[in-house]
């Protein structure tokens, strides 16, 4: 059965990130400073290197894929919530190369911003907590 959390939108933010910064760290810093928890966000732009994770569902570990090179951020979506009462950002990113070929995964560091814009919707209410889930080995939202 799905866990559904319902919120009104509290505010919307538009953010331009600084070139050279790490994308995940930059997203985290803005959300921490603005205390935008819970929130959902989307980022578009370009990166000068990227690291993504692939969750091996059988081994229950993240495999990391790191690539140098310049890529478009075709899409990057994520959210802010809590794990052990602390902020946790969860984001996925789809990157495109010079031929338009795409790759991506779970956003990780280091991912170096070339230029990036975020739109963020802060939600009004208590953030869901992530709790360890035996079935997946992941920390999932629990009511
Ligand atoms: Zn993920």
Short mmCIF file of N, CA and C and ligand atoms in Angstrom, two decimals:
data_model
loop_
_atom_site.label_atom_id
_atom_site.label_comp_id
_atom_site.label_asym_id
_atom_site.label_seq_id
_atom_site.Cartn_x
_atom_site.Cartn_y
_atom_site.Cartn_z
N UNK A 1 0.84 -1.19 0.00
CA UNK A 1 0.00 0.00 0.00
C UNK A 1 0.88 1.25 0.00
N UNK A 2 0.49 2.23 -0.75
CA UNK A 2 1.27 3.47 -0.85
C UNK A 2 1.13 4.30 0.43
N UNK A 3 2.21 4.97 0.80
CA UNK A 3 2.16 5.96 1.87
C UNK A 3 1.98 7.32 1.21
N UNK A 4 0.93 8.00 1.53
CA UNK A 4 0.65 9.30 0.90
C UNK A 4 0.76 10.41 1.93
N UNK A 5 1.52 11.44 1.59
CA UNK A 5 1.71 12.60 2.46
C UNK A 5 1.17 13.81 1.69
N UNK A 6 0.28 14.54 2.29
CA UNK A 6 -0.37 15.65 1.59
C UNK A 6 0.04 16.99 2.21
N UNK A 7 0.45 17.93 1.36
CA UNK A 7 0.91 19.24 1.83
C UNK A 7 0.41 20.35 0.92
N UNK A 8 0.11 21.51 1.50
CA UNK A 8 0.01 22.70 0.65
C UNK A 8 1.42 23.23 0.37
N UNK A 9 1.58 23.96 -0.72
CA UNK A 9 2.87 24.56 -1.04
C UNK A 9 3.04 25.82 -0.20
N UNK A 10 4.19 25.93 0.47
CA UNK A 10 4.47 27.08 1.34
C UNK A 10 5.07 28.23 0.55
N UNK A 11 6.09 27.96 -0.28
CA UNK A 11 6.68 28.99 -1.12
C UNK A 11 7.49 28.34 -2.23
N UNK A 12 7.77 29.15 -3.23
CA UNK A 12 8.60 28.69 -4.35
C UNK A 12 9.86 29.53 -4.39
N UNK A 13 10.99 28.89 -4.63
CA UNK A 13 12.26 29.59 -4.74
C UNK A 13 12.88 29.31 -6.10
N UNK A 14 13.53 30.32 -6.65
CA UNK A 14 14.36 30.14 -7.84
C UNK A 14 15.80 30.40 -7.41
N UNK A 15 16.69 29.51 -7.77
CA UNK A 15 18.08 29.59 -7.30
C UNK A 15 19.02 29.42 -8.49
N UNK A 16 20.01 30.28 -8.58
CA UNK A 16 21.09 30.07 -9.56
C UNK A 16 22.33 29.66 -8.79
N UNK A 17 22.90 28.55 -9.14
CA UNK A 17 24.08 28.05 -8.44
C UNK A 17 25.36 28.62 -9.03
N UNK A 18 26.42 28.60 -8.22
CA UNK A 18 27.71 29.13 -8.65
C UNK A 18 28.51 28.06 -9.41
N UNK A 19 29.15 28.46 -10.49
CA UNK A 19 30.00 27.53 -11.24
C UNK A 19 31.12 26.99 -10.36
N UNK A 20 31.46 25.73 -10.54
CA UNK A 20 32.58 25.13 -9.80
C UNK A 20 32.16 24.46 -8.51
N UNK A 21 30.98 24.81 -8.00
CA UNK A 21 30.51 24.18 -6.76
C UNK A 21 30.04 22.74 -7.04
N UNK A 22 30.01 21.95 -6.00
CA UNK A 22 29.46 20.60 -6.11
C UNK A 22 27.93 20.69 -6.08
N UNK A 23 27.27 20.04 -7.02
CA UNK A 23 25.82 20.20 -7.16
C UNK A 23 25.06 19.71 -5.93
N UNK A 24 25.37 18.53 -5.44
CA UNK A 24 24.62 18.00 -4.29
C UNK A 24 24.87 18.86 -3.04
N UNK A 25 26.11 19.29 -2.85
CA UNK A 25 26.43 20.15 -1.70
C UNK A 25 25.74 21.50 -1.82
N UNK A 26 25.65 22.03 -3.04
CA UNK A 26 25.01 23.33 -3.26
C UNK A 26 23.50 23.25 -3.00
N UNK A 27 22.87 22.18 -3.47
CA UNK A 27 21.44 21.97 -3.21
C UNK A 27 21.22 21.87 -1.70
N UNK A 28 22.05 21.05 -1.05
CA UNK A 28 21.92 20.85 0.40
C UNK A 28 22.09 22.16 1.17
N UNK A 29 23.07 22.97 0.77
CA UNK A 29 23.35 24.24 1.47
C UNK A 29 22.16 25.19 1.38
N UNK A 30 21.54 25.28 0.21
CA UNK A 30 20.39 26.19 0.05
C UNK A 30 19.21 25.69 0.88
N UNK A 31 18.94 24.41 0.82
CA UNK A 31 17.80 23.85 1.55
C UNK A 31 18.01 23.97 3.06
N UNK A 32 19.25 23.78 3.50
CA UNK A 32 19.58 23.93 4.92
C UNK A 32 19.41 25.39 5.36
N UNK A 33 19.96 26.30 4.57
CA UNK A 33 19.89 27.72 4.92
C UNK A 33 18.45 28.22 4.93
N UNK A 34 17.66 27.75 3.97
CA UNK A 34 16.26 28.19 3.88
C UNK A 34 15.33 27.34 4.74
N UNK A 35 15.87 26.28 5.35
CA UNK A 35 15.06 25.34 6.14
C UNK A 35 13.84 24.88 5.34
N UNK A 36 14.09 24.54 4.10
CA UNK A 36 13.03 24.10 3.19
C UNK A 36 12.89 22.58 3.29
N UNK A 37 12.25 22.14 4.36
CA UNK A 37 12.09 20.71 4.65
C UNK A 37 10.67 20.49 5.19
N UNK A 38 9.82 19.81 4.47
CA UNK A 38 10.07 19.11 3.21
C UNK A 38 9.98 20.04 2.01
N UNK A 39 10.58 19.57 0.92
CA UNK A 39 10.53 20.31 -0.34
C UNK A 39 10.73 19.34 -1.49
N UNK A 40 10.30 19.79 -2.66
CA UNK A 40 10.61 19.07 -3.89
C UNK A 40 11.31 20.06 -4.80
N UNK A 41 12.23 19.57 -5.63
CA UNK A 41 12.97 20.50 -6.48
C UNK A 41 13.34 19.86 -7.81
N UNK A 42 13.72 20.74 -8.72
CA UNK A 42 14.14 20.35 -10.04
C UNK A 42 15.30 21.25 -10.45
N UNK A 43 16.30 20.68 -11.09
CA UNK A 43 17.48 21.45 -11.52
C UNK A 43 17.72 21.20 -13.00
N UNK A 44 18.02 22.27 -13.73
CA UNK A 44 18.48 22.14 -15.11
C UNK A 44 19.76 22.94 -15.26
N UNK A 45 20.56 22.63 -16.27
CA UNK A 45 21.81 23.35 -16.48
C UNK A 45 22.83 22.44 -17.12
N UNK A 46 24.07 22.57 -16.66
CA UNK A 46 25.16 21.77 -17.22
C UNK A 46 26.20 21.52 -16.15
N UNK A 47 26.92 20.41 -16.29
CA UNK A 47 27.98 20.05 -15.35
C UNK A 47 29.28 19.79 -16.10
N UNK A 48 30.39 19.90 -15.36
CA UNK A 48 31.71 19.67 -15.93
C UNK A 48 32.28 18.32 -15.52
N UNK A 49 31.56 17.62 -14.68
CA UNK A 49 31.88 16.23 -14.30
C UNK A 49 30.68 15.75 -13.51
N UNK A 50 30.52 14.46 -13.42
CA UNK A 50 29.35 13.96 -12.70
C UNK A 50 29.62 12.62 -12.03
N UNK A 51 28.97 12.43 -10.90
CA UNK A 51 28.99 11.15 -10.20
C UNK A 51 27.55 10.76 -9.90
N UNK A 52 27.23 9.53 -10.26
CA UNK A 52 25.89 9.04 -9.97
C UNK A 52 25.99 7.64 -9.36
N UNK A 53 24.95 7.28 -8.66
CA UNK A 53 24.89 5.96 -8.06
C UNK A 53 23.86 5.10 -8.76
N UNK A 54 24.13 3.81 -8.75
CA UNK A 54 23.18 2.81 -9.23
C UNK A 54 22.99 1.84 -8.08
N UNK A 55 21.75 1.68 -7.64
CA UNK A 55 21.49 0.79 -6.51
C UNK A 55 21.35 -0.65 -7.01
N UNK A 56 22.29 -1.46 -6.59
CA UNK A 56 22.23 -2.89 -6.91
C UNK A 56 21.22 -3.52 -5.97
N UNK A 57 20.05 -3.88 -6.50
CA UNK A 57 18.94 -4.33 -5.66
C UNK A 57 19.22 -5.67 -4.99
N UNK A 58 20.09 -6.48 -5.59
CA UNK A 58 20.38 -7.77 -4.98
C UNK A 58 21.48 -7.66 -3.94
N UNK A 59 22.55 -6.93 -4.28
CA UNK A 59 23.66 -6.76 -3.34
C UNK A 59 23.34 -5.70 -2.28
N UNK A 60 22.33 -4.85 -2.58
CA UNK A 60 21.91 -3.79 -1.67
C UNK A 60 23.02 -2.79 -1.38
N UNK A 61 23.75 -2.46 -2.43
CA UNK A 61 24.77 -1.42 -2.30
C UNK A 61 24.70 -0.51 -3.53
N UNK A 62 25.16 0.74 -3.34
CA UNK A 62 25.24 1.66 -4.46
C UNK A 62 26.56 1.47 -5.18
N UNK A 63 26.47 1.27 -6.49
CA UNK A 63 27.65 1.27 -7.34
C UNK A 63 27.80 2.71 -7.84
N UNK A 64 29.00 3.27 -7.75
CA UNK A 64 29.21 4.65 -8.17
C UNK A 64 29.81 4.70 -9.57
N UNK A 65 29.27 5.61 -10.38
CA UNK A 65 29.76 5.84 -11.73
C UNK A 65 30.22 7.29 -11.80
N UNK A 66 31.49 7.50 -12.10
CA UNK A 66 32.04 8.86 -12.15
C UNK A 66 32.56 9.13 -13.55
N UNK A 67 32.15 10.26 -14.14
CA UNK A 67 32.64 10.60 -15.47
C UNK A 67 33.08 12.05 -15.53
N UNK A 68 34.26 12.27 -16.06
CA UNK A 68 34.69 13.63 -16.37
C UNK A 68 34.13 13.94 -17.74
N UNK A 69 33.97 15.21 -18.01
CA UNK A 69 33.40 15.58 -19.31
C UNK A 69 32.23 16.49 -19.08
N UNK A 70 31.80 17.11 -20.15
CA UNK A 70 30.77 18.15 -20.04
C UNK A 70 29.44 17.59 -20.49
N UNK A 71 28.45 17.78 -19.64
CA UNK A 71 27.13 17.19 -19.89
C UNK A 71 26.03 18.20 -19.59
N UNK A 72 24.95 18.11 -20.35
CA UNK A 72 23.74 18.86 -20.02
C UNK A 72 23.02 18.15 -18.87
N UNK A 73 22.44 18.94 -17.98
CA UNK A 73 21.51 18.35 -17.01
C UNK A 73 20.15 18.36 -17.71
N UNK A 74 19.77 17.22 -18.26
CA UNK A 74 18.49 17.11 -18.96
C UNK A 74 17.36 17.20 -17.92
N UNK A 75 17.58 16.54 -16.79
CA UNK A 75 16.61 16.57 -15.69
C UNK A 75 17.32 16.20 -14.40
N UNK A 76 16.91 16.83 -13.34
CA UNK A 76 17.39 16.46 -12.02
C UNK A 76 16.25 16.76 -11.06
N UNK A 77 15.75 15.72 -10.44
CA UNK A 77 14.59 15.89 -9.55
C UNK A 77 14.91 15.30 -8.19
N UNK A 78 14.36 15.93 -7.16
CA UNK A 78 14.63 15.39 -5.84
C UNK A 78 13.73 15.99 -4.78
N UNK A 79 14.06 15.64 -3.54
CA UNK A 79 13.26 16.11 -2.42
C UNK A 79 14.12 16.23 -1.17
N UNK A 80 13.61 16.96 -0.20
CA UNK A 80 14.25 17.06 1.11
C UNK A 80 13.30 16.49 2.14
N UNK A 81 13.84 15.65 3.02
CA UNK A 81 13.05 15.13 4.14
C UNK A 81 14.02 14.83 5.27
N UNK A 82 13.63 13.98 6.19
CA UNK A 82 14.45 13.73 7.38
C UNK A 82 14.83 12.26 7.49
N UNK A 83 16.06 12.05 7.97
CA UNK A 83 16.49 10.71 8.36
C UNK A 83 17.24 10.88 9.67
N UNK A 84 16.81 10.16 10.70
CA UNK A 84 17.37 10.33 12.05
C UNK A 84 17.31 11.81 12.46
N UNK A 85 16.19 12.45 12.17
CA UNK A 85 15.91 13.85 12.51
C UNK A 85 16.84 14.85 11.82
N UNK A 86 17.62 14.39 10.84
CA UNK A 86 18.52 15.30 10.12
C UNK A 86 18.09 15.39 8.66
N UNK A 87 18.44 16.51 8.03
CA UNK A 87 18.11 16.73 6.62
C UNK A 87 18.71 15.64 5.75
N UNK A 88 17.89 15.11 4.85
CA UNK A 88 18.42 14.20 3.84
C UNK A 88 17.88 14.62 2.47
N UNK A 89 18.81 14.85 1.55
CA UNK A 89 18.45 15.20 0.17
C UNK A 89 18.52 13.94 -0.66
N UNK A 90 17.48 13.69 -1.43
CA UNK A 90 17.48 12.56 -2.36
C UNK A 90 17.21 13.12 -3.74
N UNK A 91 18.14 12.92 -4.67
CA UNK A 91 17.98 13.47 -6.01
C UNK A 91 18.50 12.49 -7.06
N UNK A 92 17.86 12.52 -8.21
CA UNK A 92 18.32 11.75 -9.36
C UNK A 92 18.59 12.72 -10.50
N UNK A 93 19.53 12.32 -11.37
CA UNK A 93 19.95 13.23 -12.43
C UNK A 93 20.07 12.46 -13.75
N UNK A 94 19.61 13.10 -14.82
CA UNK A 94 19.76 12.54 -16.17
C UNK A 94 20.64 13.51 -16.95
N UNK A 95 21.74 13.00 -17.50
CA UNK A 95 22.73 13.84 -18.17
C UNK A 95 22.78 13.49 -19.65
N UNK A 96 23.05 14.50 -20.47
CA UNK A 96 23.15 14.27 -21.91
C UNK A 96 24.51 14.69 -22.43
N UNK A 97 25.10 13.90 -23.34
CA UNK A 97 26.41 14.25 -23.90
C UNK A 97 26.24 15.00 -25.22
N UNK A 98 27.37 15.25 -25.92
CA UNK A 98 27.37 16.07 -27.14
C UNK A 98 26.55 15.44 -28.26
N UNK A 99 26.34 14.14 -28.19
CA UNK A 99 25.52 13.46 -29.20
C UNK A 99 24.07 13.31 -28.75
N UNK A 100 23.78 13.80 -27.55
CA UNK A 100 22.42 13.67 -27.04
C UNK A 100 22.17 12.35 -26.33
N UNK A 101 23.21 11.53 -26.21
CA UNK A 101 23.06 10.27 -25.48
C UNK A 101 22.96 10.56 -23.99
N UNK A 102 22.11 9.83 -23.32
CA UNK A 102 21.84 10.10 -21.91
C UNK A 102 22.34 8.99 -20.99
N UNK A 103 22.69 9.39 -19.82
CA UNK A 103 23.02 8.47 -18.74
C UNK A 103 22.71 9.18 -17.44
N UNK A 104 22.67 8.46 -16.37
CA UNK A 104 22.38 9.14 -15.11
C UNK A 104 22.13 8.15 -14.00
N UNK A 105 21.60 8.66 -12.90
CA UNK A 105 21.34 7.83 -11.74
C UNK A 105 21.09 8.69 -10.51
N UNK A 106 21.38 8.09 -9.38
CA UNK A 106 21.21 8.74 -8.07
C UNK A 106 22.34 9.78 -7.92
N UNK A 107 21.97 11.05 -7.76
CA UNK A 107 22.97 12.13 -7.72
C UNK A 107 23.94 11.94 -6.55
N UNK A 108 25.23 12.00 -6.88
CA UNK A 108 26.28 11.88 -5.86
C UNK A 108 27.32 12.97 -6.06
N UNK A 109 28.23 13.06 -5.11
CA UNK A 109 29.37 13.97 -5.19
C UNK A 109 30.61 13.16 -5.52
N UNK A 110 31.56 13.72 -6.28
CA UNK A 110 31.54 15.07 -6.83
C UNK A 110 30.80 15.16 -8.18
N UNK A 111 29.98 16.20 -8.29
CA UNK A 111 29.36 16.58 -9.55
C UNK A 111 29.55 18.09 -9.67
N UNK A 112 30.36 18.51 -10.60
CA UNK A 112 30.80 19.91 -10.66
C UNK A 112 29.88 20.74 -11.55
N UNK A 113 29.32 21.80 -10.95
CA UNK A 113 28.41 22.68 -11.69
C UNK A 113 29.17 23.51 -12.72
N UNK A 114 28.66 23.53 -13.95
CA UNK A 114 29.10 24.52 -14.94
C UNK A 114 28.15 25.71 -14.86
N UNK A 115 26.87 25.44 -14.93
CA UNK A 115 25.81 26.43 -14.70
C UNK A 115 24.57 25.64 -14.32
N UNK A 116 23.83 26.11 -13.33
CA UNK A 116 22.65 25.35 -12.95
C UNK A 116 21.63 26.23 -12.25
N UNK A 117 20.37 25.95 -12.57
CA UNK A 117 19.24 26.67 -11.98
C UNK A 117 18.31 25.65 -11.32
N UNK A 118 17.83 26.03 -10.15
CA UNK A 118 16.91 25.15 -9.42
C UNK A 118 15.59 25.87 -9.20
N UNK A 119 14.51 25.17 -9.36
CA UNK A 119 13.26 25.68 -8.80
C UNK A 119 12.83 24.70 -7.72
N UNK A 120 12.48 25.28 -6.59
CA UNK A 120 12.20 24.50 -5.40
C UNK A 120 10.84 24.89 -4.84
N UNK A 121 10.07 23.91 -4.48
CA UNK A 121 8.78 24.16 -3.83
C UNK A 121 8.88 23.66 -2.39
N UNK A 122 8.85 24.61 -1.46
CA UNK A 122 8.84 24.24 -0.04
C UNK A 122 7.40 23.88 0.33
N UNK A 123 7.25 22.78 1.03
CA UNK A 123 5.92 22.30 1.41
C UNK A 123 5.64 22.68 2.86
N UNK A 124 4.37 22.86 3.16
CA UNK A 124 3.97 23.35 4.47
C UNK A 124 3.50 22.20 5.36
N UNK A 125 4.34 21.80 6.30
CA UNK A 125 3.97 20.72 7.20
C UNK A 125 5.21 19.98 7.66
N UNK A 126 4.99 18.98 8.50
CA UNK A 126 6.10 18.20 9.04
C UNK A 126 6.65 17.25 7.97
N UNK A 127 7.96 17.19 7.88
CA UNK A 127 8.60 16.34 6.87
C UNK A 127 8.45 14.87 7.24
N UNK A 128 8.28 14.01 6.23
CA UNK A 128 8.28 12.58 6.52
C UNK A 128 9.69 12.13 6.94
N UNK A 129 9.73 11.12 7.79
CA UNK A 129 11.00 10.54 8.27
C UNK A 129 11.33 9.32 7.42
N UNK A 130 12.61 9.18 7.10
CA UNK A 130 13.07 7.98 6.40
C UNK A 130 13.42 6.91 7.43
N UNK A 131 12.88 5.73 7.21
CA UNK A 131 13.09 4.61 8.13
C UNK A 131 13.59 3.42 7.31
N UNK A 132 14.49 2.64 7.89
CA UNK A 132 15.04 1.50 7.18
C UNK A 132 13.94 0.52 6.78
N UNK A 133 13.97 0.11 5.52
CA UNK A 133 12.96 -0.80 4.97
C UNK A 133 13.63 -2.14 4.66
N UNK A 134 13.18 -3.17 5.34
CA UNK A 134 13.78 -4.52 5.20
C UNK A 134 13.66 -5.05 3.77
N UNK A 135 12.55 -4.74 3.12
CA UNK A 135 12.28 -5.30 1.79
C UNK A 135 13.27 -4.81 0.74
N UNK A 136 13.67 -3.53 0.84
CA UNK A 136 14.53 -2.94 -0.20
C UNK A 136 15.96 -2.68 0.28
N UNK A 137 16.16 -2.59 1.60
CA UNK A 137 17.46 -2.21 2.13
C UNK A 137 17.69 -0.71 2.05
N UNK A 138 16.63 0.04 1.75
CA UNK A 138 16.72 1.49 1.62
C UNK A 138 16.00 2.17 2.79
N UNK A 139 16.31 3.46 2.96
CA UNK A 139 15.60 4.26 3.97
C UNK A 139 14.45 4.97 3.25
N UNK A 140 13.24 4.54 3.55
CA UNK A 140 12.06 5.04 2.84
C UNK A 140 11.16 5.83 3.78
N UNK A 141 10.31 6.66 3.18
CA UNK A 141 9.38 7.47 3.98
C UNK A 141 8.41 6.59 4.74
N UNK A 142 8.22 6.95 5.98
CA UNK A 142 7.31 6.22 6.85
C UNK A 142 6.38 7.22 7.51
N UNK A 143 5.13 6.84 7.68
CA UNK A 143 4.18 7.78 8.28
C UNK A 143 4.19 7.66 9.80
ZN1 LIG B 1 18.08 7.47 -5.31
#
